[in-house]
């Protein structure tokens, strides 16, 4: 399993536009699972899960890693995915909106667990989604050039920090509003 997989191809990103496939990717973050396990956890027919698994495997998001009894075990192909459309493809951007929504909701949960009082959940989530979309759009030329470059998670974190720094002038509006919501002092 790779540490980081960068995906910019719209045809691969479009595969993630379906909620069940995003759920499968999310569940496989924890551990490898069989179609039966995924079917039970997602309350979906095994044949439906298998179709989704097949598409995710073809796109390179998951891989077969062994067997559990008579069933194949699947896991994510990378611990971290950086998914950012390089081309202007409407379906890929729909998928990105779903991904950004899931990420924004999770960030809301993380910040509230850490004790931040966020008075308006919807405003916070929309601001995070806007930031993520703008960040990925501004970074897409650099991200495209990084596609295929092997890096570990620490290197990935450093690359992301540099991308934020490089794009910070264009992201000031979102950053300022986020500091206000989190009640951070300048």
C-alpha positions in Angstrom: 0.0 0.0 0.0 1.3 3.4 -0.9 1.3 6.2 1.6 -0.1 8.8 -0.8 -1.9 8.5 -4.2 -2.5 11.6 -6.2 -5.4 11.4 -8.7 -6.2 14.1 -11.2 -7.9 12.2 -14.0 -11.6 13.2 -14.3 -12.6 9.7 -15.4 -11.2 8.3 -12.1 -12.6 11.1 -10.0 -16.1 10.6 -11.6 -16.1 7.1 -10.1 -16.2 8.7 -6.6 -19.4 10.7 -7.5 -21.4 7.9 -6.1 -22.0 7.9 -2.4 -21.7 4.1 -1.9 -18.2 4.2 -3.4 -17.2 7.0 -1.1 -18.5 5.0 1.8 -16.6 1.9 0.7 -13.3 4.0 0.5 -14.0 5.4 3.9 -14.7 2.0 5.5 -11.5 0.5 4.0 -9.5 3.3 5.8 -9.8 1.2 9.0 -8.9 -2.3 7.6 -9.2 -4.7 4.7 -12.7 -6.1 4.3 -14.7 -8.6 2.2 -17.7 -7.8 0.0 -19.9 -9.5 2.6 -18.6 -7.2 5.4 -19.0 -4.1 3.3 -22.5 -5.3 2.3 -23.5 -5.8 5.9 -22.1 -2.4 7.1 -23.6 -0.5 4.2 -26.9 -2.4 4.2 -26.6 -3.1 0.5 -26.9 -6.3 -1.6 -23.5 -8.0 -2.1 -23.9 -7.9 -5.9 -24.2 -4.1 -5.6 -21.1 -3.8 -3.5 -19.2 -6.1 -5.9 -20.0 -3.8 -8.8 -18.7 -0.8 -6.8 -15.6 -2.7 -5.8 -14.9 -3.6 -9.4 -15.1 0.1 -10.5 -12.9 1.2 -7.5 -10.4 -1.4 -8.3 -10.2 -0.5 -12.0 -9.7 3.1 -11.0 -6.8 2.2 -8.7 -8.5 3.3 -5.4 -8.6 -0.2 -3.9 -6.7 -3.5 -4.3 -7.1 -7.1 -3.5 -4.9 -8.2 -0.7 -5.8 -11.8 0.1 -8.6 -14.0 1.1 -10.8 -14.6 4.1 -12.4 -18.0 3.7 -13.8 -18.1 0.2 -14.0 -14.3 -0.2 -11.4 -11.8 -1.4 -10.2 -9.1 0.9 -9.9 -5.6 -0.4 -8.1 -2.5 1.0 -7.4 1.0 -0.1 -4.5 1.3 -2.5 -3.1 4.2 -0.4 -3.5 5.6 3.1 -4.1 9.1 1.8 -5.7 10.2 -1.5 -5.2 13.6 -2.9 -8.0 13.9 -5.4 -8.0 17.1 -7.5 -9.4 17.4 -11.0 -7.0 18.9 -13.4 -9.4 19.4 -16.3 -12.7 21.3 -16.1 -15.1 18.3 -16.0 -18.5 18.9 -14.5 -19.0 15.4 -13.2 -15.6 15.4 -11.5 -16.4 18.6 -9.8 -19.7 17.1 -8.6 -17.7 14.3 -7.1 -15.3 16.8 -5.5 -18.3 18.6 -4.0 -19.4 15.4 -2.3 -15.9 14.7 -1.1 -15.5 18.2 0.2 -18.8 18.0 2.0 -17.7 14.8 3.8 -14.3 16.4 4.7 -15.9 19.6 5.9 -18.4 17.6 8.1 -15.5 15.6 9.6 -13.5 18.8 10.2 -16.5 20.3 12.0 -16.6 17.1 14.2 -12.8 17.3 14.9 -12.9 21.0 15.9 -16.0 20.6 18.1 -14.4 17.5 19.8 -11.4 19.7 20.5 -13.6 22.1 22.3 -14.2 24.8 19.7 -17.6 26.4 19.9 -18.8 26.8 16.3 -22.1 28.7 16.5 -23.2 28.1 12.9 -22.4 24.5 11.6 -23.7 25.2 8.1 -21.6 28.4 7.7 -18.5 26.5 8.9 -19.0 23.6 6.5 -19.7 25.9 3.5 -16.6 27.9 4.3 -14.5 24.8 4.5 -15.9 23.5 1.2 -15.2 26.9 -0.5 -11.7 26.8 0.9 -11.0 23.3 -0.3 -12.4 24.0 -3.8 -10.4 27.2 -4.2 -7.3 25.6 -2.8 -7.5 22.6 -5.2 -8.3 24.9 -8.1 -5.3 27.1 -7.4 -3.0 24.1 -6.7 -4.1 22.0 -9.7 -1.1 22.7 -11.9 1.4 21.8 -9.2 -0.7 18.8 -8.1 -0.8 17.5 -11.7 3.0 17.6 -11.8 3.3 15.7 -8.5 1.0 12.9 -9.8 3.0 9.6 -9.8 5.7 11.0 -7.5 6.2 8.7 -4.5 6.1 10.4 -1.1 5.4 9.4 2.4 2.8 11.0 4.7 5.2 13.4 6.3 6.4 14.6 2.9 2.8 14.9 1.8 1.9 17.1 4.8 4.9 19.3 4.0 3.9 19.5 0.3 0.3 20.5 1.4 1.7 23.2 3.8 3.8 24.6 0.9 0.8 24.6 -1.4 -1.2 26.6 1.2 1.7 29.0 1.6 2.0 29.5 -2.1 -1.7 30.1 -2.5 -2.3 32.0 0.7 -2.8 35.4 -0.9 -5.8 34.1 -2.8 -7.1 32.3 0.2 -7.0 35.2 2.7 -10.8 35.8 2.7 -11.6 32.3 3.7 -8.7 32.2 6.2 -9.9 35.5 7.9 -13.5 34.3 8.2 -12.3 30.9 9.6 -10.2 32.7 12.2 -13.3 34.7 13.2 -15.5 31.5 13.5 -12.9 29.8 15.6 -12.4 32.9 17.7 -8.6 32.9 17.0 -6.7 36.1 17.8 -4.6 37.8 15.1 
